[in-house]
């Protein structure tokens, strides 16, 4: 059982063909059509349908005494349960499938079942068992020249090690080689990003920057724009932490342009926050810095409010970053004229159960607000948004109390991120 993309034939045609083949005891066709159906439901994430159909086919396989088909059905059931996060039951199905595949000497499907069993153990936190099963699958994938599955196994093995571990980089390199040989440009670009991140974690920023640049070229060529925006953002974040401020701003501007072309992509807002902080960093020694910092804060606030709503179901992950951004904003807006806005920001913090620090920590002798320390929060934002489900955003989600100093910024959310509000009319 694989996660391969579905074929073009319609579901009704496949179901009809399978039924006709079963009536003729043509189990080669039955198996082929079931594979196509299961791949279709797996690719479209219809795991309940996959589970129900595979269970029904398991019954047919038992009655026909077809061990290979029985093993395939068990593997399909295991995959559905794995994707539904029912790990104990998934493990039972995959263990049954591996036993049956060994009985019929089906090495290829045995390797796939071993790989998925490794995923089960990985999700359960049993890393040693996960590695054993991934390694068992790896040998078969390599011998059968199954490049895509070989890459998947290497990526999964890389995930079982710390980002700074040599094994992590080695497995990502092997995966990248396999994906390039399979001509899977989008997956290769994403793998290059993972490898870049691993190099960055070890302090090898030169290699990381080079890999991010190569990944961006591949992703743009393959029109994998959502990943391209993420790649440009990760490169921008890395450049900022290494002091390459102008290069970082360029990458964030690229990331914003790419993400704005997509129906929903919170990287647009992350880019606004990053660009605002970079403006301040460039102006650190300028006599005009107070005005520039205030302008940066006005760009940052709508983005911050937008991401707060996006993270509504992930407050625990988001609130430390929100606290840093709010503290920075309050510090960046001194003076009597900004008093109402500072009060509104403190009220916003209280609403989200956040107690603000006096200011963002800074080295002695530096002017406040001290922006470089905030750059580390950008990487945290990028790591949290990948796990945030696409929310159903409405303009009402950004409503503020009447006459609140934050009201103009809440209104600006709809103008700045119109692609996040299907059917809503942004203000001109």
Tab-separated table of C-alpha atoms in Angstrom:
chain	number	residue	atom	x	y	z
A	1	UNK	CA	0.000	0.000	0.000
A	2	UNK	CA	1.433	3.370	-0.981
A	3	UNK	CA	0.645	7.066	-0.707
A	4	UNK	CA	1.123	7.471	-4.460
A	5	UNK	CA	-1.012	10.019	-6.341
A	6	UNK	CA	-4.368	8.736	-7.656
A	7	UNK	CA	-4.849	7.763	-11.291
A	8	UNK	CA	-7.136	9.619	-13.679
A	9	UNK	CA	-9.859	6.909	-13.880
A	10	UNK	CA	-13.045	7.859	-12.005
A	11	UNK	CA	-14.037	6.226	-8.721
A	12	UNK	CA	-17.262	4.821	-10.162
A	13	UNK	CA	-15.352	3.246	-13.056
A	14	UNK	CA	-12.857	1.665	-10.678
A	15	UNK	CA	-15.591	0.294	-8.415
A	16	UNK	CA	-17.483	-1.136	-11.395
A	17	UNK	CA	-14.363	-2.718	-12.841
A	18	UNK	CA	-13.462	-4.278	-9.484
A	19	UNK	CA	-16.945	-5.716	-9.066
A	20	UNK	CA	-16.901	-7.221	-12.562
A	21	UNK	CA	-13.438	-8.679	-12.009
A	22	UNK	CA	-14.506	-10.247	-8.713
A	23	UNK	CA	-17.457	-11.950	-10.398
A	24	UNK	CA	-14.970	-13.550	-12.822
A	25	UNK	CA	-12.474	-14.473	-10.064
A	26	UNK	CA	-9.960	-12.175	-11.785
A	27	UNK	CA	-8.026	-11.243	-8.666
A	28	UNK	CA	-5.182	-9.596	-10.551
A	29	UNK	CA	-7.665	-6.943	-11.697
A	30	UNK	CA	-9.354	-6.838	-8.287
A	31	UNK	CA	-6.012	-6.084	-6.633
A	32	UNK	CA	-5.034	-3.509	-9.272
A	33	UNK	CA	-8.325	-1.610	-8.953
A	34	UNK	CA	-8.260	-1.756	-5.148
A	35	UNK	CA	-4.746	-0.306	-5.165
A	36	UNK	CA	-5.939	2.544	-7.382
A	37	UNK	CA	-8.953	3.218	-5.140
A	38	UNK	CA	-6.910	3.147	-1.955
A	39	UNK	CA	-4.276	5.433	-3.430
A	40	UNK	CA	-7.043	7.847	-4.452
A	41	UNK	CA	-8.576	7.976	-0.982
A	42	UNK	CA	-5.162	8.246	0.673
A	43	UNK	CA	-4.144	11.163	-1.560
A	44	UNK	CA	-7.437	12.997	-0.904
A	45	UNK	CA	-7.202	12.234	2.843
A	46	UNK	CA	-10.494	10.317	2.856
A	47	UNK	CA	-9.202	7.924	5.478
A	48	UNK	CA	-12.612	6.825	6.758
A	49	UNK	CA	-13.544	5.706	3.247
A	50	UNK	CA	-10.168	3.990	2.842
A	51	UNK	CA	-10.625	2.194	6.154
A	52	UNK	CA	-14.163	1.019	5.374
A	53	UNK	CA	-13.310	-0.228	1.889
A	54	UNK	CA	-10.125	-2.017	2.974
A	55	UNK	CA	-12.007	-3.781	5.783
A	56	UNK	CA	-14.626	-4.964	3.302
A	57	UNK	CA	-11.929	-6.174	0.912
A	58	UNK	CA	-10.178	-7.975	3.763
A	59	UNK	CA	-13.330	-10.051	4.146
A	60	UNK	CA	-13.362	-10.867	0.422
A	61	UNK	CA	-9.672	-11.815	0.584
A	62	UNK	CA	-10.272	-14.221	3.485
A	63	UNK	CA	-13.188	-15.903	1.729
A	64	UNK	CA	-11.159	-16.335	-1.451
A	65	UNK	CA	-8.117	-17.563	0.532
A	66	UNK	CA	-5.909	-14.951	-1.205
A	67	UNK	CA	-3.071	-14.302	1.261
A	68	UNK	CA	-1.398	-11.567	-0.779
A	69	UNK	CA	-4.653	-9.605	-1.104
A	70	UNK	CA	-5.348	-10.155	2.588
A	71	UNK	CA	-1.941	-8.656	3.398
A	72	UNK	CA	-2.574	-5.677	1.095
A	73	UNK	CA	-5.942	-5.075	2.769
A	74	UNK	CA	-4.380	-5.189	6.252
A	75	UNK	CA	-1.702	-2.731	5.121
A	76	UNK	CA	-4.364	-0.380	3.749
A	77	UNK	CA	-6.309	-0.591	7.010
A	78	UNK	CA	-3.100	0.177	8.896
A	79	UNK	CA	-2.441	3.227	6.733
A	80	UNK	CA	-5.940	4.592	7.348
A	81	UNK	CA	-5.538	4.080	11.102
A	82	UNK	CA	-2.064	5.659	11.046
A	83	UNK	CA	-3.353	8.769	9.309
A	84	UNK	CA	-6.268	8.899	11.787
A	85	UNK	CA	-3.666	8.746	14.594
A	86	UNK	CA	-5.048	5.472	15.968
A	87	UNK	CA	-1.543	4.185	16.498
A	88	UNK	CA	-2.107	1.029	18.559
A	89	UNK	CA	-4.628	-0.389	16.088
A	90	UNK	CA	-2.447	0.708	13.163
A	91	UNK	CA	0.516	-1.178	14.622
A	92	UNK	CA	-1.600	-4.327	14.941
A	93	UNK	CA	-2.677	-4.128	11.294
A	94	UNK	CA	0.850	-3.481	10.010
A	95	UNK	CA	2.311	-6.325	12.081
A	96	UNK	CA	-0.297	-8.663	10.608
A	97	UNK	CA	0.458	-7.351	7.118
A	98	UNK	CA	4.221	-7.850	7.480
A	99	UNK	CA	3.693	-11.450	8.642
A	100	UNK	CA	1.463	-12.191	5.632
A	101	UNK	CA	3.780	-10.468	3.134
A	102	UNK	CA	6.629	-12.671	4.370
A	103	UNK	CA	4.491	-15.755	3.772
A	104	UNK	CA	4.013	-14.840	0.101
A	105	UNK	CA	7.523	-13.372	-0.409
A	106	UNK	CA	6.172	-9.930	-1.393
A	107	UNK	CA	9.313	-7.970	-0.493
A	108	UNK	CA	8.187	-4.675	-2.044
A	109	UNK	CA	4.936	-4.401	-0.085
A	110	UNK	CA	6.651	-5.787	3.011
A	111	UNK	CA	9.064	-2.834	2.863
A	112	UNK	CA	6.184	-0.360	2.565
A	113	UNK	CA	4.430	-1.922	5.569
A	114	UNK	CA	7.714	-1.839	7.535
A	115	UNK	CA	8.106	1.838	6.664
A	116	UNK	CA	4.593	2.660	7.872
A	117	UNK	CA	5.141	0.610	11.032
A	118	UNK	CA	8.211	2.775	11.610
A	119	UNK	CA	5.964	5.845	11.336
A	120	UNK	CA	3.647	4.376	13.965
A	121	UNK	CA	6.514	3.854	16.422
A	122	UNK	CA	7.917	7.305	15.634
A	123	UNK	CA	4.577	8.894	16.515
A	124	UNK	CA	4.433	6.846	19.715
A	125	UNK	CA	7.891	8.083	20.712
A	126	UNK	CA	9.556	4.668	20.373
A	127	UNK	CA	12.476	5.989	18.325
A	128	UNK	CA	14.671	2.871	18.481
A	129	UNK	CA	11.860	0.692	17.100
A	130	UNK	CA	11.059	3.309	14.463
A	131	UNK	CA	14.664	3.330	13.249
A	132	UNK	CA	14.761	-0.468	13.036
A	133	UNK	CA	11.713	-0.566	10.785
A	134	UNK	CA	12.839	2.364	8.621
A	135	UNK	CA	16.232	0.700	8.163
A	136	UNK	CA	14.583	-2.618	7.292
A	137	UNK	CA	12.516	-0.888	4.614
A	138	UNK	CA	15.486	1.131	3.374
A	139	UNK	CA	17.442	-1.895	2.191
A	140	UNK	CA	14.581	-3.172	0.049
A	141	UNK	CA	13.832	0.250	-1.421
A	142	UNK	CA	17.497	0.603	-2.362
A	143	UNK	CA	17.750	-2.871	-3.932
A	144	UNK	CA	14.579	-2.360	-5.938
A	145	UNK	CA	15.628	1.159	-6.982
A	146	UNK	CA	12.385	2.596	-5.568
A	147	UNK	CA	13.762	6.146	-5.470
A	148	UNK	CA	10.703	7.898	-4.052
A	149	UNK	CA	10.247	5.400	-1.226
A	150	UNK	CA	13.997	5.429	-0.603
A	151	UNK	CA	13.821	9.197	-0.145
A	152	UNK	CA	10.840	8.882	2.213
A	153	UNK	CA	12.719	6.385	4.375
A	154	UNK	CA	15.821	8.592	4.561
A	155	UNK	CA	13.692	11.620	5.501
A	156	UNK	CA	11.923	9.670	8.235
A	157	UNK	CA	15.243	8.412	9.582
A	158	UNK	CA	16.585	11.984	9.592
A	159	UNK	CA	13.594	13.040	11.687
A	160	UNK	CA	14.544	10.539	14.401
A	161	UNK	CA	17.826	12.358	15.109
A	162	UNK	CA	18.531	15.800	16.554
A	163	UNK	CA	18.777	18.541	13.942
A	164	UNK	CA	22.462	19.010	14.786
A	165	UNK	CA	23.328	15.304	14.438
A	166	UNK	CA	25.605	14.204	11.590
A	167	UNK	CA	23.133	11.411	10.788
A	168	UNK	CA	20.432	13.989	10.111
A	169	UNK	CA	22.447	15.721	7.417
A	170	UNK	CA	23.563	12.414	5.900
A	171	UNK	CA	20.012	11.084	5.584
A	172	UNK	CA	18.737	14.346	4.089
A	173	UNK	CA	21.597	14.263	1.551
A	174	UNK	CA	20.692	10.687	0.584
A	175	UNK	CA	17.027	11.644	0.307
A	176	UNK	CA	17.851	14.650	-1.859
A	177	UNK	CA	19.907	12.485	-4.226
A	178	UNK	CA	17.047	9.980	-4.523
A	179	UNK	CA	14.449	12.682	-5.187
A	180	UNK	CA	16.591	14.288	-7.859
A	181	UNK	CA	17.026	10.909	-9.578
A	182	UNK	CA	13.239	10.473	-9.455
A	183	UNK	CA	12.823	13.960	-10.964
A	184	UNK	CA	10.535	15.022	-8.089
A	185	UNK	CA	11.385	18.717	-8.122
A	186	UNK	CA	8.945	19.906	-5.464
A	187	UNK	CA	9.919	17.212	-2.978
A	188	UNK	CA	13.612	17.788	-3.770
A	189	UNK	CA	13.233	21.495	-3.038
A	190	UNK	CA	11.578	20.772	0.301
A	191	UNK	CA	14.298	18.249	1.175
A	192	UNK	CA	16.976	20.825	0.341
A	193	UNK	CA	15.243	23.194	2.777
A	194	UNK	CA	15.414	20.536	5.505
A	195	UNK	CA	19.097	19.981	4.787
A	196	UNK	CA	19.691	23.744	4.890
A	197	UNK	CA	17.958	23.948	8.262
A	198	UNK	CA	20.153	21.139	9.591
A	199	UNK	CA	23.319	22.947	8.455
A	200	UNK	CA	22.073	26.205	9.989
A	201	UNK	CA	21.482	24.422	13.300
A	202	UNK	CA	25.164	23.436	13.417
A	203	UNK	CA	26.303	26.998	12.643
A	204	UNK	CA	27.253	26.231	9.043
A	205	UNK	CA	25.350	29.234	7.725
A	206	UNK	CA	27.346	29.486	4.497
A	207	UNK	CA	26.200	26.037	3.338
A	208	UNK	CA	22.683	26.670	4.637
A	209	UNK	CA	22.334	29.916	2.669
A	210	UNK	CA	23.591	28.191	-0.484
A	211	UNK	CA	21.133	25.297	-0.059
A	212	UNK	CA	18.192	27.640	0.573
A	213	UNK	CA	19.062	29.522	-2.611
A	214	UNK	CA	19.186	26.295	-4.621
A	215	UNK	CA	15.915	25.110	-3.079
A	216	UNK	CA	14.216	28.393	-3.998
A	217	UNK	CA	15.279	28.029	-7.631
A	218	UNK	CA	13.928	24.467	-7.818
A	219	UNK	CA	10.645	25.374	-6.114
A	220	UNK	CA	10.094	28.385	-8.361
A	221	UNK	CA	10.832	26.313	-11.484
A	222	UNK	CA	8.397	23.596	-10.341
A	223	UNK	CA	5.773	26.230	-9.425
A	224	UNK	CA	5.599	24.931	-5.852
A	225	UNK	CA	4.769	28.393	-4.566
A	226	UNK	CA	3.620	27.658	-1.012
A	227	UNK	CA	6.901	25.917	-0.266
A	228	UNK	CA	8.760	28.660	-2.140
A	229	UNK	CA	7.313	31.306	0.197
A	230	UNK	CA	8.378	29.234	3.208
A	231	UNK	CA	11.860	28.754	1.740
A	232	UNK	CA	12.285	32.488	1.117
A	233	UNK	CA	11.050	33.197	4.647
A	234	UNK	CA	13.438	30.715	6.275
A	235	UNK	CA	16.324	32.173	4.281
A	236	UNK	CA	15.281	35.686	5.306
A	237	UNK	CA	15.181	34.648	8.964
A	238	UNK	CA	18.620	33.039	8.735
A	239	UNK	CA	20.156	36.084	7.036
A	240	UNK	CA	18.751	38.373	9.744
A	241	UNK	CA	20.350	36.363	12.542
A	242	UNK	CA	23.720	36.476	10.744
A	243	UNK	CA	23.642	40.264	10.384
A	244	UNK	CA	22.908	40.354	6.643
A	245	UNK	CA	20.106	42.855	7.116
A	246	UNK	CA	19.589	44.171	3.577
A	247	UNK	CA	19.777	40.678	2.062
A	248	UNK	CA	17.284	39.516	4.682
A	249	UNK	CA	14.829	42.300	3.841
A	250	UNK	CA	15.052	41.378	0.148
A	251	UNK	CA	14.225	37.728	0.900
A	252	UNK	CA	11.324	38.667	3.154
A	253	UNK	CA	9.965	40.964	0.454
A	254	UNK	CA	10.205	38.041	-1.988
A	255	UNK	CA	8.434	35.785	0.510
A	256	UNK	CA	5.659	38.342	0.950
A	257	UNK	CA	5.135	38.673	-2.814
A	258	UNK	CA	5.011	34.898	-3.249
A	259	UNK	CA	2.639	34.304	-0.345
A	260	UNK	CA	0.313	37.112	-1.473
A	261	UNK	CA	-0.368	35.114	-4.649
A	262	UNK	CA	-1.773	32.207	-2.598
A	263	UNK	CA	-5.351	31.828	-1.299
A	264	UNK	CA	-4.286	31.668	2.351
A	265	UNK	CA	-0.737	31.925	3.597
A	266	UNK	CA	0.161	33.448	6.991
A	267	UNK	CA	3.748	33.948	5.800
A	268	UNK	CA	2.497	37.265	4.359
A	269	UNK	CA	1.982	38.524	7.907
A	270	UNK	CA	5.236	37.003	9.169
A	271	UNK	CA	7.004	38.877	6.372
A	272	UNK	CA	5.438	42.173	7.491
A	273	UNK	CA	6.666	41.630	11.046
A	274	UNK	CA	10.153	40.741	9.849
A	275	UNK	CA	10.390	43.700	7.473
A	276	UNK	CA	9.259	46.040	10.270
A	277	UNK	CA	11.986	44.732	12.568
A	278	UNK	CA	14.579	44.972	9.802
A	279	UNK	CA	13.681	48.620	9.196
A	280	UNK	CA	14.537	49.328	12.811
A	281	UNK	CA	17.765	47.330	12.629
A	282	UNK	CA	18.908	49.352	9.622
A	283	UNK	CA	18.057	52.585	11.427
A	284	UNK	CA	19.759	51.687	14.712
A	285	UNK	CA	22.324	54.508	14.437
A	286	UNK	CA	20.122	56.987	12.570
A	287	UNK	CA	18.988	60.238	14.183
A	288	UNK	CA	15.613	59.537	12.550
A	289	UNK	CA	15.304	56.213	14.334
A	290	UNK	CA	12.327	57.160	16.565
A	291	UNK	CA	10.200	57.967	13.514
A	292	UNK	CA	11.367	54.843	11.675
A	293	UNK	CA	10.667	52.631	14.699
A	294	UNK	CA	7.177	54.096	15.030
A	295	UNK	CA	6.542	53.423	11.336
A	296	UNK	CA	7.804	49.856	11.813
A	297	UNK	CA	5.431	49.348	14.732
A	298	UNK	CA	2.491	50.494	12.605
A	299	UNK	CA	3.413	47.838	10.004
A	300	UNK	CA	3.900	45.177	12.658
A	301	UNK	CA	0.650	45.605	14.604
A	302	UNK	CA	-1.892	44.440	11.951
A	303	UNK	CA	0.311	41.412	11.236
A	304	UNK	CA	0.557	40.604	14.937
A	305	UNK	CA	-3.232	40.814	15.363
A	306	UNK	CA	-3.784	38.650	12.290
A	307	UNK	CA	-1.406	35.919	13.504
A	308	UNK	CA	-2.987	35.989	16.954
A	309	UNK	CA	-6.353	35.046	15.447
A	310	UNK	CA	-4.709	32.454	13.179
A	311	UNK	CA	-3.208	30.825	16.298
A	312	UNK	CA	-6.508	30.819	18.207
A	313	UNK	CA	-6.307	27.035	18.669
A	314	UNK	CA	-2.550	27.109	19.371
A	315	UNK	CA	-2.291	29.838	22.012
A	316	UNK	CA	0.284	27.989	24.083
A	317	UNK	CA	2.686	27.881	21.135
A	318	UNK	CA	1.969	31.458	20.020
A	319	UNK	CA	1.760	33.450	23.253
A	320	UNK	CA	5.519	33.593	24.039
A	321	UNK	CA	6.104	35.169	20.619
A	322	UNK	CA	3.098	37.457	21.070
A	323	UNK	CA	4.516	38.626	24.407
A	324	UNK	CA	7.851	39.497	22.760
A	325	UNK	CA	6.156	41.422	19.938
A	326	UNK	CA	3.860	43.329	22.305
A	327	UNK	CA	6.756	44.246	24.604
A	328	UNK	CA	8.772	45.459	21.618
A	329	UNK	CA	5.830	47.504	20.318
A	330	UNK	CA	5.147	49.202	23.658
A	331	UNK	CA	8.841	50.113	23.943
A	332	UNK	CA	8.923	51.327	20.330
A	333	UNK	CA	6.061	53.787	20.886
A	334	UNK	CA	7.160	56.246	23.615
A	335	UNK	CA	5.752	59.681	24.335
A	336	UNK	CA	2.430	61.205	25.318
A	337	UNK	CA	0.923	60.955	21.830
A	338	UNK	CA	1.334	57.172	21.821
A	339	UNK	CA	-0.080	56.766	25.331
A	340	UNK	CA	-3.541	55.524	24.220
A	341	UNK	CA	-1.949	53.000	21.862
A	342	UNK	CA	0.365	51.674	24.581
A	343	UNK	CA	-2.643	51.306	26.871
A	344	UNK	CA	-4.544	49.439	24.143
A	345	UNK	CA	-1.579	47.102	23.630
A	346	UNK	CA	-1.433	46.336	27.349
A	347	UNK	CA	-5.184	45.659	27.307
A	348	UNK	CA	-4.645	43.353	24.314
A	349	UNK	CA	-1.946	41.525	26.286
A	350	UNK	CA	-4.241	41.179	29.311
A	351	UNK	CA	-7.000	39.796	27.054
A	352	UNK	CA	-4.602	37.021	26.028
A	353	UNK	CA	-3.384	36.342	29.597
A	354	UNK	CA	0.021	37.911	28.976
A	355	UNK	CA	2.003	40.009	31.448
A	356	UNK	CA	4.386	42.288	29.567
A	357	UNK	CA	8.024	42.783	30.511
A	358	UNK	CA	9.323	46.301	31.069
A	359	UNK	CA	11.188	46.012	27.753
A	360	UNK	CA	12.848	43.474	25.486
A	361	UNK	CA	16.170	42.447	27.042
A	362	UNK	CA	19.162	44.264	25.545
A	363	UNK	CA	22.925	44.527	26.018
A	364	UNK	CA	24.195	47.394	28.146
A	365	UNK	CA	24.754	50.585	26.180
A	366	UNK	CA	22.348	49.788	23.328
A	367	UNK	CA	19.324	51.900	22.471
A	368	UNK	CA	15.856	50.539	23.069
A	369	UNK	CA	13.938	48.792	21.702
A	370	UNK	CA	16.670	46.240	21.022
A	371	UNK	CA	15.542	44.467	17.871
A	372	UNK	CA	18.113	41.684	17.222
A	373	UNK	CA	16.793	39.638	20.138
A	374	UNK	CA	13.334	39.650	18.514
A	375	UNK	CA	14.671	37.988	15.345
A	376	UNK	CA	14.820	34.683	17.209
A	377	UNK	CA	11.035	34.906	17.569
A	378	UNK	CA	10.641	34.858	13.787
A	379	UNK	CA	11.998	31.320	13.573
A	380	UNK	CA	9.513	30.370	16.290
A	381	UNK	CA	6.637	31.804	14.234
A	382	UNK	CA	7.718	29.845	11.157
A	383	UNK	CA	7.851	26.642	13.197
A	384	UNK	CA	4.362	27.116	14.678
A	385	UNK	CA	2.446	28.124	11.556
A	386	UNK	CA	3.298	24.873	9.754
A	387	UNK	CA	1.147	23.011	12.311
A	388	UNK	CA	-1.721	25.506	12.350
A	389	UNK	CA	-4.797	24.308	10.433
A	390	UNK	CA	-6.254	26.743	7.913
A	391	UNK	CA	-8.712	28.801	9.978
A	392	UNK	CA	-12.053	30.068	8.724
A	393	UNK	CA	-11.282	33.751	9.082
A	394	UNK	CA	-13.953	36.431	9.062
A	395	UNK	CA	-13.559	40.203	9.426
A	396	UNK	CA	-15.468	40.002	12.732
A	397	UNK	CA	-12.606	38.001	14.241
A	398	UNK	CA	-10.541	41.207	14.382
A	399	UNK	CA	-13.160	43.420	15.996
A	400	UNK	CA	-11.904	45.700	18.780
A	401	UNK	CA	-13.766	47.757	21.385
A	402	UNK	CA	-15.208	50.979	19.992
A	403	UNK	CA	-12.740	53.882	20.094
A	404	UNK	CA	-9.852	51.531	20.959
A	405	UNK	CA	-6.518	52.821	19.699
A	406	UNK	CA	-6.079	49.404	18.027
A	407	UNK	CA	-9.209	49.847	15.890
A	408	UNK	CA	-7.340	51.261	12.836
A	409	UNK	CA	-4.917	48.336	12.915
A	410	UNK	CA	-7.734	45.805	13.118
A	411	UNK	CA	-9.318	47.443	10.076
A	412	UNK	CA	-5.982	47.289	8.264
A	413	UNK	CA	-5.889	43.482	8.585
A	414	UNK	CA	-8.558	43.075	5.909
A	415	UNK	CA	-6.733	45.410	3.542
A	416	UNK	CA	-3.315	43.863	4.018
A	417	UNK	CA	-4.335	40.189	3.891
A	418	UNK	CA	-7.339	40.061	1.537
A	419	UNK	CA	-6.578	36.525	0.328
A	420	UNK	CA	-7.368	35.186	3.794
A	421	UNK	CA	-10.989	36.303	3.600
A	422	UNK	CA	-12.804	34.496	0.754
A	423	UNK	CA	-15.768	36.561	-0.381
A	424	UNK	CA	-14.986	39.475	1.918
A	425	UNK	CA	-14.591	42.918	0.406
A	426	UNK	CA	-11.403	44.585	1.487
A	427	UNK	CA	-11.567	48.312	2.073
A	428	UNK	CA	-10.075	50.346	-0.751
